[in-house]
CSV table of C-alpha atoms in Angstrom, one decimal:
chain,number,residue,atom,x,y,z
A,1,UNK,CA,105.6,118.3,151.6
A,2,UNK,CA,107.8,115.7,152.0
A,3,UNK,CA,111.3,116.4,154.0
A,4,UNK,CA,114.6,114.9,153.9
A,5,UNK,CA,115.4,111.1,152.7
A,6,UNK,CA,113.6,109.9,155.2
A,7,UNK,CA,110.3,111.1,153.8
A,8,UNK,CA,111.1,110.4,150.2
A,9,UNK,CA,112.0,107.0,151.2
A,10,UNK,CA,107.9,106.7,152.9
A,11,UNK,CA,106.7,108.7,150.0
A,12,UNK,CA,108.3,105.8,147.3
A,13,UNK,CA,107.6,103.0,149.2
A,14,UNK,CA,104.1,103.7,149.1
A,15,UNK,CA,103.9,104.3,145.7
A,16,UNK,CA,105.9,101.1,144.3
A,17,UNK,CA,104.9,98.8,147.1
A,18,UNK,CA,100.8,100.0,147.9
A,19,UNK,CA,99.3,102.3,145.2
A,20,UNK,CA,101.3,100.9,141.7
A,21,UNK,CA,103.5,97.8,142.7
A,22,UNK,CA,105.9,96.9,139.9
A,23,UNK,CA,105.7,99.7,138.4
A,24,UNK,CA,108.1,100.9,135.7
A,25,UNK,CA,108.0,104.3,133.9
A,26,UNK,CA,107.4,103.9,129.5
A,27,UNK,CA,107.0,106.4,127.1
A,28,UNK,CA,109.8,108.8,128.8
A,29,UNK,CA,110.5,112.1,126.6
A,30,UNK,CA,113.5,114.5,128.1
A,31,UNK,CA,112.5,118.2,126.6
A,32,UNK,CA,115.2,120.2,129.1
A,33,UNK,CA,118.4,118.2,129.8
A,34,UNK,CA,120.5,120.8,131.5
A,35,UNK,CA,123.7,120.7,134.6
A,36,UNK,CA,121.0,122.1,136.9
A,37,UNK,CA,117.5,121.4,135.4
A,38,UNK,CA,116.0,118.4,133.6
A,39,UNK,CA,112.0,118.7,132.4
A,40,UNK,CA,110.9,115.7,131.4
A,41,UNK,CA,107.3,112.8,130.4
A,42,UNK,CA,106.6,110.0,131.5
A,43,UNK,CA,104.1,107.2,132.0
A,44,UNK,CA,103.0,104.4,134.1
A,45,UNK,CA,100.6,101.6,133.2
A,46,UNK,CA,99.9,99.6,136.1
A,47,UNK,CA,96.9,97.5,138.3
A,48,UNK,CA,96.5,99.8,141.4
A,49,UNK,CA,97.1,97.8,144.5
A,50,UNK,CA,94.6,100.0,146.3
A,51,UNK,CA,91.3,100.2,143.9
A,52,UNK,CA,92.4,97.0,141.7
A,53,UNK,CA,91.8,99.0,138.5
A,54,UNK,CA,94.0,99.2,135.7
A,55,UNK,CA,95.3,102.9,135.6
A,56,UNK,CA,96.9,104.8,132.7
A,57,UNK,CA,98.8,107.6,134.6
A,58,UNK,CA,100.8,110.3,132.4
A,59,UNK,CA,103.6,112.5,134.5
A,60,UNK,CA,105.2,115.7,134.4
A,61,UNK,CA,107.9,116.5,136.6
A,62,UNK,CA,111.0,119.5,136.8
A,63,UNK,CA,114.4,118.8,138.6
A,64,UNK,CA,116.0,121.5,139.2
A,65,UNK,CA,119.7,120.9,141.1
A,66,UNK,CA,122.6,122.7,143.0
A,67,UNK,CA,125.9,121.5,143.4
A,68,UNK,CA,124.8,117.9,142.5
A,69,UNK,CA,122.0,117.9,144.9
A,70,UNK,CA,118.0,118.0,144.5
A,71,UNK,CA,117.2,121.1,145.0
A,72,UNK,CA,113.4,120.8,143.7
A,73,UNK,CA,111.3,118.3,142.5
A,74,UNK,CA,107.8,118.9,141.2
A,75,UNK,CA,105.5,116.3,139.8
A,76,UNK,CA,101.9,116.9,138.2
A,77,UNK,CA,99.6,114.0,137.5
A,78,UNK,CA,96.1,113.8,136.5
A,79,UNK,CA,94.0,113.7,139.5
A,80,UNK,CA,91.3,112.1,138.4
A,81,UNK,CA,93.4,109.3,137.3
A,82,UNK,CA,95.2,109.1,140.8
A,83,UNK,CA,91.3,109.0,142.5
A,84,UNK,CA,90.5,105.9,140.3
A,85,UNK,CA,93.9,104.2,141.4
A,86,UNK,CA,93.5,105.2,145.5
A,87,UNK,CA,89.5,105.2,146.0
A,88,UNK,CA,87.1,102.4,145.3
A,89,UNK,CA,84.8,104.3,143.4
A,90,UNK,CA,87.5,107.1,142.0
A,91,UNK,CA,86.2,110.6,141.9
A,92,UNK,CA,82.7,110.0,143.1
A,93,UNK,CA,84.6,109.2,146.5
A,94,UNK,CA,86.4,112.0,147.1
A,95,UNK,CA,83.9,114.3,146.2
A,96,UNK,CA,81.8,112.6,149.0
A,97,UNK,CA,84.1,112.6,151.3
A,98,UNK,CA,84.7,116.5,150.7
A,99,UNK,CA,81.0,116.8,151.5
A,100,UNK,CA,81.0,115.4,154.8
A,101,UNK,CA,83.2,117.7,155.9
């Protein structure tokens, strides 16, 4: 879980400078646009700086705010997709790395 500016500053520079760099979100469709809540789509197409494959990701993320503030942010990706960006040989990694353990 990531804490405070601090760690949302780590989390982003990781993603735009390591994992997608240059990234820019496409296909963006707002379905709940509210004072306190926005639901919203959204894609990335990018070259992973990690695994060197091109990756297609699709997003899904709900805001919900208080007085003005972040109050929640969750995301969901395709993890699949997100395995091909991070490990060398995608999914077939991670499922050997959860067997070692």
């Amino acid at each position: 879980m990531l804490t405070g500016p601090a760690g949302i500053i780590k989390f982003l520079e990781f993603l735009h400078g390591t994992l997608y760099p240059n990234f820019k979100f496409e296909k963006v469709k707002v379905h709940i646009d509210t004072p306190t809540q926005v639901f919203a789509e959204y894609h990335i197409n990018s070259k992973s700086g990690i695994s060197g494959k091109d990756i297609r990701q699709q997003f899904f993320g709900h805001l919900l705010a208080e007085d003005g503030k972040i109050k929640r942010l969750v995301e969901a990706i395709d993890v699949v997709v997100a395995a091909e960006a991070i490990y060398p040989k995608g999914l077939s990694d991670v499922l050997a790395n959860r067997a070692k353990k």
